[in-house]
Amino acid sequence: MTSTEYDVIVIGAGAVGENVADRAVQGGMRTVIVEAELVGGECSYWACMPSKALLRSGALLRAASRVGGTREAITGPLDVESVLKRRDQMTSDWKDDGQVSWLESAGIDLVRGWAVITAPKEVTVTAEDGTVTVLTAKHAVAVSTGSAALLPDIPGLRDSEPWTSRDATSVQRVPVSLAILGGGVVGVEMATAYAGFGTEVHLISRGALLANDEPFAGEAVTTSLRELGANVHLDVSPTSVERIDGDRFRIVLDDGSTIETDEFLVATGRLPRTSGLGLDAFGLDDGGWLQVDDSMRVVGADGEPAVDGGWLYGVGDVNHRALLTHQGKYQARAAGDAIAARAHGTDVSLEPWGTYVATADHRSVPQVTFTDPEVASVGLTAAAAEKAGYRIRVVDYQIGSVSGASIASDNYEGQARMVVDEDRQVVLGVTFVGQDVGELLHSATIAVVGELPLSRLWHAVPSYPTISEVWLRLLETYGRPTS
C-alpha cells in the first residue's frame, strides 16, 4: 500500500472531472484524478461523441436529398459499415491514450482503480491488480462519477438483459429489429439513428415524445420518425419482457399488444454513480444524488456544508442539476475555481452570475436533440415560465418562411418559439425545431443568459440570407418595443 498527499482529489476522469482538475491545477492546486474505466468518461466513449457520430451520416444523406442537384447525385443508401468505422475512430477504438496524454500535459496526476472515501479528505483506491493506494487531500475531494442507465421495475426486464445506451452506441453489428423504451432524448436519437440504418424500430413511450420540450417539438419528431419508417407507440408501457427462441425479445404492452425484436434498448432515465463510494459514512445516501450549492459544494437540507469543513464537492450528473456534458463542464469550472480560491483564503461569493457559481443551471440550460429535425432549446418553455409565475407572451414563427431556410433546403420545415417576460421585455426561453437549428442555439443562449432587452436585440442584425434571420422575424412578430 502506498500513500500520497495532494491538495485536491477528483474521483472520476470524465469530461467533468477533467475540468475540475484542470481548473484546480490552474489555481495552483496539486491535483490527482482517479478513474476505474477509461479517461474521458461516458461522453467520449459511450454517449455524446459516438451517438452523434452514428447520427451524423444519416442526417447529411437526408439533408442532401432535400436539395436539388445533390438529390439527383445520390446513387445508394447509407453505408452502415462505414458509419460504424467512423464511430470507432471518434471513440479512438475505446482507448484512452490521448486523454491520458492530455492529463500529463495539464499537470494532473492519474491513479487508476476504484475509489472509496475512507475518512475525511481520504480516498482509498484499489487497482485492478489489487494494489491499494491511499490518497489524502489538503483541501477538497470532488465526486464526478457521472450517472448510469436506469432499468425500471418491469417483470422480466432485468433478467432479459436488455441494451442500455452504452450498448446502443458501441454496437458492432446493427440488428434487424430494435425496440426502444423511452421517449426522451436518448430514445428519440437512437430511434433516428437506427431507423436511418434500415433497422425495424419500435419506439415505446408512456407519453408524448420529448415531453419536457415545447409540445410542437415532440410532435415534429414523432412525424419524422414515422416518415423514416419507425413504429412509434405512444401512451403505452410494457407490462412484461422475456427472451424467446433463446435470443429475441417479446415485449407485452399495457394496451394488449406484443412486440418482438432482436434487441431491446432501455432509455428511461439515469441513476447517480455514487454507490460504494463510502458516502454513507458521512451521513449521505449511498447511491443517491448529491445536493450541492452553486459552487458544487455538497450541502444538507439547510444549505450548509454536509461534511465538517466543507471539503466535499459533487460535480456533474451526480448532483442531478442538469445531466448534460456541457453543463457539467460549466459546473466543473466553477467548482475548480472555488476550491482553489477557498484554499488560498479568498472569499467565495455565491451571488448569481459570479466567478465561482453555476447560475445558468437553474433556468438557462441549452440542449440540442440530434433528431431529424433537430430540436434546440434554452431557458424556459411557455409552460415552465407560466408555472414559475411569469407574465409571458409566446411568439411563434415558421422557419421555412425565412429566406436562408429556402436556400438551406427545398421545402424547409421548422418552427421557432420565443417566450418573453412581458414585465421586463426579456427573453426567458427559445426553442427551434428544424434542420441544422443546433447552430442557432448559442445566440439564443446569450440572449437568455444576458437578459438582453428586446429593444437591444433589435440592433443585433442577422446576416442575409441565413436561417438566423428567424431572429428578426420573431422580433417583428412581437412588435418593436417603444422604449
Short mmCIF file of C-alpha atoms in Angstrom, two decimals:
data_model
loop_
_atom_site.label_atom_id
_atom_site.label_comp_id
_atom_site.label_asym_id
_atom_site.label_seq_id
_atom_site.Cartn_x
_atom_site.Cartn_y
_atom_site.Cartn_z
CA MET A 1 0.00 0.00 0.00
CA THR A 2 1.27 3.46 -0.90
CA SER A 3 0.15 6.85 0.40
CA THR A 4 0.28 10.21 -1.35
CA GLU A 5 -0.88 13.70 -0.37
CA TYR A 6 -2.43 16.22 -2.76
CA ASP A 7 -4.31 19.49 -2.48
CA VAL A 8 -7.30 18.14 -4.41
CA ILE A 9 -8.56 14.65 -5.25
CA VAL A 10 -11.06 14.25 -8.10
CA ILE A 11 -12.96 10.97 -8.37
CA GLY A 12 -13.96 10.35 -11.99
CA ALA A 13 -11.94 11.24 -15.09
CA GLY A 14 -14.77 12.01 -17.46
CA ALA A 15 -15.13 15.41 -19.11
CA VAL A 16 -16.44 16.88 -15.84
CA GLY A 17 -13.70 15.51 -13.61
CA GLU A 18 -11.05 16.56 -16.10
CA ASN A 19 -12.32 20.14 -15.98
CA VAL A 20 -12.48 20.23 -12.17
CA ALA A 21 -8.88 19.03 -12.05
CA ASP A 22 -7.73 21.43 -14.76
CA ARG A 23 -9.20 24.47 -13.05
CA ALA A 24 -7.78 23.37 -9.69
CA VAL A 25 -4.30 22.97 -11.20
CA GLN A 26 -4.57 26.38 -12.86
CA GLY A 27 -5.41 27.72 -9.42
CA GLY A 28 -2.15 26.38 -8.05
CA MET A 29 -3.51 23.15 -6.57
CA ARG A 30 -1.57 19.86 -6.79
CA THR A 31 -4.28 17.57 -8.11
CA VAL A 32 -4.84 13.87 -8.75
CA ILE A 33 -7.71 12.26 -10.63
CA VAL A 34 -8.97 8.71 -10.01
CA GLU A 35 -10.60 6.60 -12.71
CA ALA A 36 -11.75 2.96 -12.79
CA GLU A 37 -12.57 2.87 -16.51
CA LEU A 38 -11.42 5.00 -19.44
CA VAL A 39 -10.06 8.50 -19.01
CA GLY A 40 -12.52 10.69 -20.90
CA GLY A 41 -15.59 9.02 -19.47
CA GLU A 42 -19.10 8.40 -20.72
CA CYS A 43 -19.29 11.28 -23.18
CA SER A 44 -16.14 10.32 -25.08
CA TYR A 45 -16.81 6.60 -25.42
CA TRP A 46 -20.48 5.75 -24.89
CA ALA A 47 -22.61 8.90 -25.08
CA CYS A 48 -22.20 12.30 -26.77
CA MET A 49 -19.46 11.55 -29.26
CA PRO A 50 -20.35 8.05 -30.52
CA SER A 51 -24.08 8.78 -30.59
CA LYS A 52 -23.61 11.90 -32.70
CA ALA A 53 -21.24 10.01 -34.98
CA LEU A 54 -23.96 7.40 -35.52
CA LEU A 55 -26.49 10.13 -36.33
CA ARG A 56 -24.44 12.45 -38.50
CA SER A 57 -24.10 10.44 -41.72
CA GLY A 58 -27.82 9.73 -41.97
CA ALA A 59 -28.63 13.37 -41.27
CA LEU A 60 -26.32 14.50 -44.07
CA LEU A 61 -27.76 11.99 -46.51
CA ARG A 62 -31.30 13.14 -45.80
CA ALA A 63 -30.26 16.80 -45.98
CA ALA A 64 -28.66 16.20 -49.39
CA SER A 65 -31.86 14.53 -50.61
CA ARG A 66 -33.78 17.74 -49.86
CA VAL A 67 -31.70 19.94 -52.20
CA GLY A 68 -31.99 19.87 -55.96
CA GLY A 69 -28.69 18.96 -57.57
CA THR A 70 -27.42 16.83 -54.72
CA ARG A 71 -30.68 14.87 -54.57
CA GLU A 72 -30.10 13.64 -58.11
CA ALA A 73 -26.49 12.73 -57.34
CA ILE A 74 -27.40 10.26 -54.58
CA THR A 75 -26.97 6.78 -56.01
CA GLY A 76 -27.16 4.49 -53.00
CA PRO A 77 -28.27 4.03 -49.40
CA LEU A 78 -26.31 4.80 -46.24
CA ASP A 79 -23.13 2.73 -45.89
CA VAL A 80 -23.71 1.48 -42.35
CA GLU A 81 -20.37 -0.32 -42.08
CA SER A 82 -18.56 2.95 -42.83
CA VAL A 83 -20.69 4.77 -40.27
CA LEU A 84 -19.63 2.28 -37.60
CA LYS A 85 -15.97 2.60 -38.61
CA ARG A 86 -16.21 6.39 -38.30
CA ARG A 87 -17.81 5.96 -34.88
CA ASP A 88 -14.89 3.74 -33.86
CA GLN A 89 -12.47 6.48 -34.91
CA MET A 90 -14.46 9.03 -32.91
CA THR A 91 -14.02 6.90 -29.77
CA SER A 92 -10.34 6.15 -30.51
CA ASP A 93 -11.39 2.48 -30.59
CA TRP A 94 -12.18 2.79 -26.87
CA LYS A 95 -8.58 3.53 -25.97
CA ASP A 96 -7.73 6.49 -23.76
CA ASP A 97 -4.07 7.11 -24.63
CA GLY A 98 -4.82 10.57 -25.99
CA GLN A 99 -6.81 11.57 -22.92
CA VAL A 100 -4.07 10.32 -20.61
CA SER A 101 -1.53 12.38 -22.55
CA TRP A 102 -3.70 15.45 -22.03
CA LEU A 103 -3.77 14.86 -18.26
CA GLU A 104 0.02 14.67 -18.26
CA SER A 105 0.32 17.89 -20.28
CA ALA A 106 -2.06 19.65 -17.89
CA GLY A 107 -0.06 18.60 -14.83
CA ILE A 108 -2.77 16.31 -13.45
CA ASP A 109 -1.73 13.02 -11.85
CA LEU A 110 -3.73 9.85 -12.57
CA VAL A 111 -4.42 6.86 -10.35
CA ARG A 112 -6.41 4.02 -11.89
CA GLY A 113 -8.79 1.99 -9.78
CA TRP A 114 -11.95 2.02 -7.70
CA ALA A 115 -12.21 4.83 -5.15
CA VAL A 116 -13.77 4.82 -1.69
CA ILE A 117 -13.78 7.82 0.63
CA THR A 118 -12.50 6.14 3.78
CA ALA A 119 -12.04 9.17 6.04
CA PRO A 120 -12.36 12.95 5.83
CA LYS A 121 -10.28 14.06 2.83
CA GLU A 122 -9.01 10.48 2.39
CA VAL A 123 -9.62 8.31 -0.67
CA THR A 124 -8.53 4.68 -0.88
CA VAL A 125 -8.04 3.38 -4.42
CA THR A 126 -7.95 -0.31 -5.30
CA ALA A 127 -6.41 -1.08 -8.69
CA GLU A 128 -7.43 -3.99 -10.90
CA ASP A 129 -4.40 -5.98 -9.72
CA GLY A 130 -5.35 -5.44 -6.07
CA THR A 131 -2.80 -2.72 -5.39
CA VAL A 132 -4.09 -0.24 -2.80
CA THR A 133 -3.20 3.45 -2.79
CA VAL A 134 -4.34 5.84 -0.06
CA LEU A 135 -4.69 9.44 -1.21
CA THR A 136 -5.18 12.37 1.14
CA ALA A 137 -6.32 15.85 0.21
CA LYS A 138 -5.33 19.04 2.00
CA HIS A 139 -8.36 20.92 0.73
CA ALA A 140 -11.05 19.07 -1.25
CA VAL A 141 -12.43 15.86 -2.70
CA ALA A 142 -14.66 16.24 -5.77
CA VAL A 143 -17.01 13.42 -6.80
CA SER A 144 -17.51 13.48 -10.57
CA THR A 145 -18.51 9.88 -11.23
CA GLY A 146 -21.46 10.61 -13.51
CA SER A 147 -24.57 8.51 -13.94
CA ALA A 148 -25.65 5.12 -15.25
CA ALA A 149 -28.72 3.82 -17.06
CA LEU A 150 -31.85 3.21 -15.00
CA LEU A 151 -33.69 -0.08 -15.51
CA PRO A 152 -37.34 0.33 -14.45
CA ASP A 153 -39.14 -2.30 -12.40
CA ILE A 154 -40.84 -4.29 -15.18
CA PRO A 155 -41.37 -8.05 -14.77
CA GLY A 156 -38.66 -9.94 -16.64
CA LEU A 157 -36.78 -6.84 -17.78
CA ARG A 158 -33.58 -7.18 -15.78
CA ASP A 159 -33.34 -10.94 -16.35
CA SER A 160 -33.71 -10.45 -20.11
CA GLU A 161 -30.52 -8.34 -20.17
CA PRO A 162 -31.62 -5.52 -22.47
CA TRP A 163 -29.34 -2.95 -24.05
CA THR A 164 -28.52 0.29 -22.26
CA SER A 165 -27.30 3.38 -24.08
CA ARG A 166 -23.73 2.04 -23.88
CA ASP A 167 -24.69 -1.00 -25.95
CA ALA A 168 -26.58 1.09 -28.49
CA THR A 169 -23.68 3.46 -29.13
CA SER A 170 -20.92 0.81 -29.21
CA VAL A 171 -22.72 -1.77 -31.37
CA GLN A 172 -20.58 -3.66 -33.88
CA ARG A 173 -23.47 -5.26 -35.78
CA VAL A 174 -26.70 -3.41 -36.48
CA PRO A 175 -29.74 -5.53 -35.55
CA VAL A 176 -32.54 -6.28 -37.98
CA SER A 177 -35.08 -5.06 -35.42
CA LEU A 178 -34.85 -2.95 -32.27
CA ALA A 179 -37.36 -1.90 -29.64
CA ILE A 180 -36.59 1.22 -27.62
CA LEU A 181 -38.25 2.08 -24.32
CA GLY A 182 -38.27 5.79 -23.55
CA GLY A 183 -39.39 8.90 -25.38
CA GLY A 184 -36.67 11.20 -24.08
CA VAL A 185 -33.50 12.41 -25.78
CA VAL A 186 -31.64 9.09 -25.82
CA GLY A 187 -34.68 7.19 -27.05
CA VAL A 188 -35.52 9.51 -29.94
CA GLU A 189 -31.90 9.95 -31.02
CA MET A 190 -31.25 6.21 -31.14
CA ALA A 191 -34.58 5.65 -32.91
CA THR A 192 -33.46 8.19 -35.53
CA ALA A 193 -30.03 6.60 -35.95
CA TYR A 194 -31.22 3.01 -36.24
CA ALA A 195 -34.18 3.83 -38.48
CA GLY A 196 -31.63 5.52 -40.74
CA PHE A 197 -29.62 2.28 -40.76
CA GLY A 198 -32.64 0.40 -42.06
CA THR A 199 -33.38 -1.34 -38.76
CA GLU A 200 -37.03 -2.04 -37.95
CA VAL A 201 -37.52 0.30 -34.99
CA HIS A 202 -40.27 0.27 -32.36
CA LEU A 203 -40.15 3.30 -30.04
CA ILE A 204 -42.28 2.86 -26.91
CA SER A 205 -43.21 5.90 -24.80
CA ARG A 206 -45.64 6.21 -21.92
CA GLY A 207 -46.49 9.75 -23.08
CA ALA A 208 -45.59 12.22 -25.81
CA LEU A 209 -42.03 12.28 -27.13
CA LEU A 210 -39.68 14.90 -25.64
CA ALA A 211 -42.27 15.78 -23.02
CA ASN A 212 -40.02 18.37 -21.35
CA ASP A 213 -39.79 20.44 -24.54
CA GLU A 214 -42.40 22.59 -26.23
CA PRO A 215 -45.20 20.29 -27.49
CA PHE A 216 -44.55 21.07 -31.16
CA ALA A 217 -41.02 19.67 -30.82
CA GLY A 218 -42.16 16.19 -29.85
CA GLU A 219 -44.91 16.29 -32.47
CA ALA A 220 -42.41 17.11 -35.23
CA VAL A 221 -40.04 14.36 -34.14
CA THR A 222 -42.90 11.84 -33.96
CA THR A 223 -43.94 12.68 -37.53
CA SER A 224 -40.35 12.49 -38.77
CA LEU A 225 -39.65 9.13 -37.13
CA ARG A 226 -42.75 7.64 -38.71
CA GLU A 227 -41.68 9.01 -42.09
CA LEU A 228 -38.31 7.28 -41.54
CA GLY A 229 -40.22 4.03 -41.08
CA ALA A 230 -40.09 3.79 -37.29
CA ASN A 231 -43.09 2.46 -35.39
CA VAL A 232 -43.88 4.99 -32.64
CA HIS A 233 -46.06 3.63 -29.83
CA LEU A 234 -47.34 6.47 -27.63
CA ASP A 235 -49.18 6.37 -24.29
CA VAL A 236 -48.25 2.74 -23.63
CA SER A 237 -45.91 0.95 -21.21
CA PRO A 238 -44.52 -2.60 -21.05
CA THR A 239 -46.12 -4.98 -18.57
CA SER A 240 -43.57 -7.75 -19.11
CA VAL A 241 -40.41 -8.59 -21.03
CA GLU A 242 -38.97 -12.02 -21.86
CA ARG A 243 -36.46 -13.74 -24.08
CA ILE A 244 -37.92 -16.08 -26.67
CA ASP A 245 -36.31 -18.57 -29.01
CA GLY A 246 -33.19 -18.27 -26.89
CA ASP A 247 -32.40 -14.79 -28.16
CA ARG A 248 -35.22 -12.47 -29.29
CA PHE A 249 -37.26 -10.21 -27.02
CA ARG A 250 -41.02 -10.35 -26.50
CA ILE A 251 -42.44 -7.15 -25.00
CA VAL A 252 -46.06 -7.09 -23.86
CA LEU A 253 -47.64 -3.63 -23.66
CA ASP A 254 -50.48 -2.49 -21.43
CA ASP A 255 -52.78 -1.98 -24.43
CA GLY A 256 -52.64 -5.74 -25.00
CA SER A 257 -50.29 -5.62 -27.99
CA THR A 258 -46.99 -7.51 -28.27
CA ILE A 259 -43.71 -6.52 -29.92
CA GLU A 260 -40.95 -8.98 -30.84
CA THR A 261 -37.48 -7.70 -31.77
CA ASP A 262 -33.86 -8.83 -31.96
CA GLU A 263 -32.68 -6.23 -29.44
CA PHE A 264 -34.30 -4.06 -26.77
CA LEU A 265 -32.84 -0.73 -25.63
CA VAL A 266 -33.98 0.75 -22.32
CA ALA A 267 -33.61 4.55 -22.23
CA THR A 268 -35.85 5.62 -19.36
CA GLY A 269 -33.57 7.70 -17.16
CA ARG A 270 -30.35 7.75 -15.18
CA LEU A 271 -29.06 6.88 -11.71
CA PRO A 272 -26.11 8.54 -9.95
CA ARG A 273 -22.93 6.50 -9.84
CA THR A 274 -22.39 7.17 -6.14
CA SER A 275 -22.94 3.67 -4.76
CA GLY A 276 -19.96 2.19 -2.95
CA LEU A 277 -18.09 5.48 -2.63
CA GLY A 278 -18.34 5.47 1.16
CA LEU A 279 -20.63 8.50 1.30
CA ASP A 280 -22.89 6.84 3.87
CA ALA A 281 -20.10 7.19 6.45
CA PHE A 282 -20.65 10.95 6.25
CA GLY A 283 -24.43 10.83 6.63
CA LEU A 284 -25.09 10.89 2.88
CA ASP A 285 -27.21 8.46 0.88
CA ASP A 286 -25.15 5.64 -0.62
CA GLY A 287 -26.16 5.55 -4.27
CA GLY A 288 -28.16 8.78 -4.05
CA TRP A 289 -27.94 12.15 -5.76
CA LEU A 290 -25.71 14.74 -4.10
CA GLN A 291 -27.29 18.03 -3.09
CA VAL A 292 -24.95 20.95 -3.76
CA ASP A 293 -24.85 24.72 -3.62
CA ASP A 294 -24.00 26.80 -6.68
CA SER A 295 -20.26 26.29 -6.14
CA MET A 296 -20.89 22.49 -6.20
CA ARG A 297 -20.05 22.05 -2.51
CA VAL A 298 -22.14 19.21 -1.06
CA VAL A 299 -24.71 20.63 1.36
CA GLY A 300 -27.51 19.41 3.59
CA ALA A 301 -31.16 20.39 3.60
CA ASP A 302 -30.26 23.61 5.43
CA GLY A 303 -27.88 24.67 2.66
CA GLU A 304 -24.84 24.34 4.93
CA PRO A 305 -21.89 22.04 4.08
CA ALA A 306 -22.89 18.41 4.63
CA VAL A 307 -19.44 17.43 5.98
CA ASP A 308 -17.36 19.25 8.58
CA GLY A 309 -15.04 21.67 6.87
CA GLY A 310 -16.96 21.64 3.61
CA TRP A 311 -14.29 19.66 1.76
CA LEU A 312 -16.68 17.51 -0.35
CA TYR A 313 -17.93 18.57 -3.79
CA GLY A 314 -20.34 16.88 -6.22
CA VAL A 315 -19.96 17.94 -9.84
CA GLY A 316 -21.81 16.89 -12.99
CA ASP A 317 -24.53 14.27 -13.23
CA VAL A 318 -24.13 13.22 -9.59
CA ASN A 319 -25.89 16.40 -8.41
CA HIS A 320 -28.87 15.98 -10.77
CA ARG A 321 -28.94 19.67 -11.68
CA ALA A 322 -28.54 19.26 -15.44
CA LEU A 323 -27.49 15.89 -16.87
CA LEU A 324 -25.63 17.34 -19.84
CA THR A 325 -21.91 17.26 -20.56
CA HIS A 326 -21.64 20.96 -21.32
CA GLN A 327 -23.43 21.91 -18.11
CA GLY A 328 -21.24 19.51 -16.15
CA LYS A 329 -18.12 21.12 -17.58
CA TYR A 330 -19.55 24.54 -16.72
CA GLN A 331 -20.12 23.37 -13.15
CA ALA A 332 -16.59 21.95 -13.10
CA ARG A 333 -15.04 25.27 -13.99
CA ALA A 334 -16.94 26.95 -11.16
CA ALA A 335 -16.07 24.18 -8.69
CA GLY A 336 -12.37 24.05 -9.55
CA ASP A 337 -12.04 27.80 -9.24
CA ALA A 338 -14.00 27.82 -5.96
CA ILE A 339 -11.82 25.05 -4.47
CA ALA A 340 -8.63 26.92 -5.35
CA ALA A 341 -9.99 30.24 -4.10
CA ARG A 342 -11.05 28.81 -0.75
CA ALA A 343 -7.69 27.09 -0.39
CA HIS A 344 -5.97 30.46 -0.88
CA GLY A 345 -8.25 32.16 1.64
CA THR A 346 -10.20 34.11 -0.97
CA ASP A 347 -13.84 34.87 -0.22
CA VAL A 348 -16.12 32.79 -2.47
CA SER A 349 -19.35 34.63 -3.13
CA LEU A 350 -22.44 32.62 -4.12
CA GLU A 351 -24.14 35.63 -5.65
CA PRO A 352 -25.71 34.76 -9.03
CA TRP A 353 -23.53 35.01 -12.13
CA GLY A 354 -20.32 35.32 -10.16
CA THR A 355 -16.95 33.68 -10.79
CA TYR A 356 -17.48 30.68 -8.54
CA VAL A 357 -21.09 29.70 -9.24
CA ALA A 358 -23.06 27.77 -11.88
CA THR A 359 -26.10 30.04 -12.00
CA ALA A 360 -27.06 29.03 -15.54
CA ASP A 361 -28.02 25.56 -14.30
CA HIS A 362 -31.28 26.92 -12.97
CA ARG A 363 -33.13 28.50 -15.91
CA SER A 364 -30.66 28.96 -18.75
CA VAL A 365 -29.72 25.42 -19.82
CA PRO A 366 -29.18 24.88 -23.57
CA GLN A 367 -29.71 21.48 -25.20
CA VAL A 368 -29.74 20.09 -28.73
CA THR A 369 -31.52 16.83 -29.54
CA PHE A 370 -29.96 15.48 -32.73
CA THR A 371 -33.06 14.02 -34.29
CA ASP A 372 -34.26 14.89 -37.77
CA PRO A 373 -35.49 17.60 -37.40
CA GLU A 374 -33.15 18.81 -34.68
CA VAL A 375 -34.62 20.28 -31.50
CA ALA A 376 -32.62 23.12 -29.93
CA SER A 377 -33.82 24.86 -26.80
CA VAL A 378 -32.61 27.07 -23.98
CA GLY A 379 -34.28 28.50 -20.91
CA LEU A 380 -37.92 28.05 -20.01
CA THR A 381 -40.71 26.61 -22.11
CA ALA A 382 -44.00 28.50 -22.13
CA ALA A 383 -45.50 26.02 -19.65
CA ALA A 384 -42.49 26.24 -17.32
CA ALA A 385 -42.48 30.04 -17.43
CA GLU A 386 -46.18 30.20 -16.56
CA LYS A 387 -45.66 27.72 -13.73
CA ALA A 388 -42.83 29.92 -12.41
CA GLY A 389 -45.24 32.85 -12.25
CA TYR A 390 -44.01 34.98 -15.15
CA ARG A 391 -46.42 37.08 -17.20
CA ILE A 392 -45.43 35.93 -20.65
CA ARG A 393 -46.08 36.30 -24.33
CA VAL A 394 -45.33 33.47 -26.73
CA VAL A 395 -44.07 34.34 -30.22
CA ASP A 396 -44.04 31.65 -32.92
CA TYR A 397 -42.61 31.79 -36.43
CA GLN A 398 -42.27 29.22 -39.22
CA ILE A 399 -38.57 28.94 -40.01
CA GLY A 400 -39.32 27.82 -43.57
CA SER A 401 -40.54 31.36 -44.32
CA VAL A 402 -37.02 32.72 -43.80
CA SER A 403 -35.00 33.23 -47.00
CA GLY A 404 -31.94 31.44 -45.65
CA ALA A 405 -34.01 28.34 -44.90
CA SER A 406 -35.15 28.06 -48.51
CA ILE A 407 -31.51 28.09 -49.59
CA ALA A 408 -30.52 25.51 -46.98
CA SER A 409 -33.21 23.06 -48.04
CA ASP A 410 -36.05 22.76 -50.53
CA ASN A 411 -39.39 22.96 -48.69
CA TYR A 412 -37.74 23.59 -45.34
CA GLU A 413 -39.99 22.77 -42.40
CA GLY A 414 -39.41 24.07 -38.91
CA GLN A 415 -40.71 26.27 -36.13
CA ALA A 416 -39.23 28.80 -33.74
CA ARG A 417 -40.72 29.93 -30.45
CA MET A 418 -39.65 32.80 -28.23
CA VAL A 419 -41.03 33.12 -24.69
CA VAL A 420 -40.93 36.72 -23.47
CA ASP A 421 -41.18 38.07 -19.93
CA GLU A 422 -43.66 40.88 -20.57
CA ASP A 423 -42.78 42.80 -17.41
CA ARG A 424 -39.07 43.12 -18.24
CA GLN A 425 -39.32 42.57 -22.02
CA VAL A 426 -36.51 40.00 -21.98
CA VAL A 427 -36.35 36.51 -23.46
CA LEU A 428 -36.97 33.68 -20.98
CA GLY A 429 -36.69 30.80 -23.42
CA VAL A 430 -36.28 29.89 -27.08
CA THR A 431 -36.98 26.67 -28.98
CA PHE A 432 -36.00 25.93 -32.57
CA VAL A 433 -37.14 22.83 -34.46
CA GLY A 434 -35.75 22.17 -37.92
CA GLN A 435 -32.75 21.09 -39.94
CA ASP A 436 -29.41 22.37 -38.57
CA VAL A 437 -31.03 24.55 -35.88
CA GLY A 438 -28.48 23.42 -33.32
CA GLU A 439 -26.13 26.06 -34.73
CA LEU A 440 -28.71 28.77 -33.94
CA LEU A 441 -28.84 27.95 -30.27
CA HIS A 442 -25.89 29.85 -28.88
CA SER A 443 -27.33 33.18 -29.97
CA ALA A 444 -30.47 32.30 -28.03
CA THR A 445 -28.39 31.22 -25.04
CA ILE A 446 -26.63 34.59 -24.98
CA ALA A 447 -29.98 36.40 -25.17
CA VAL A 448 -31.39 34.37 -22.25
CA VAL A 449 -28.30 34.41 -20.02
CA GLY A 450 -27.62 38.08 -20.71
CA GLU A 451 -31.29 39.01 -20.13
CA LEU A 452 -30.97 41.30 -23.14
CA PRO A 453 -33.91 43.70 -23.58
CA LEU A 454 -35.84 43.19 -26.79
CA SER A 455 -35.12 46.83 -27.65
CA ARG A 456 -31.39 45.98 -27.77
CA LEU A 457 -31.91 42.69 -29.63
CA TRP A 458 -33.39 44.73 -32.49
CA HIS A 459 -29.86 46.01 -33.08
CA ALA A 460 -28.38 42.50 -33.39
CA VAL A 461 -28.74 42.29 -37.18
CA PRO A 462 -28.75 38.74 -38.63
CA SER A 463 -26.76 38.20 -41.81
CA TYR A 464 -28.76 37.65 -45.01
CA PRO A 465 -29.57 35.10 -46.31
CA THR A 466 -29.09 32.79 -43.30
CA ILE A 467 -31.51 30.85 -41.12
CA SER A 468 -30.54 33.22 -38.29
CA GLU A 469 -32.84 35.74 -39.94
CA VAL A 470 -35.57 33.99 -37.94
CA TRP A 471 -34.48 36.24 -35.05
CA LEU A 472 -35.60 39.31 -36.98
CA ARG A 473 -38.90 37.65 -37.84
CA LEU A 474 -39.55 36.72 -34.21
CA LEU A 475 -38.91 40.32 -33.14
CA GLU A 476 -41.10 41.70 -35.93
CA THR A 477 -43.89 39.33 -34.91
CA TYR A 478 -43.58 40.53 -31.30
CA GLY A 479 -43.56 44.18 -32.34
CA ARG A 480 -40.89 46.79 -31.72
CA PRO A 481 -40.73 48.00 -28.11
CA THR A 482 -41.33 51.73 -27.70
CA SER A 483 -38.64 52.23 -25.05
#
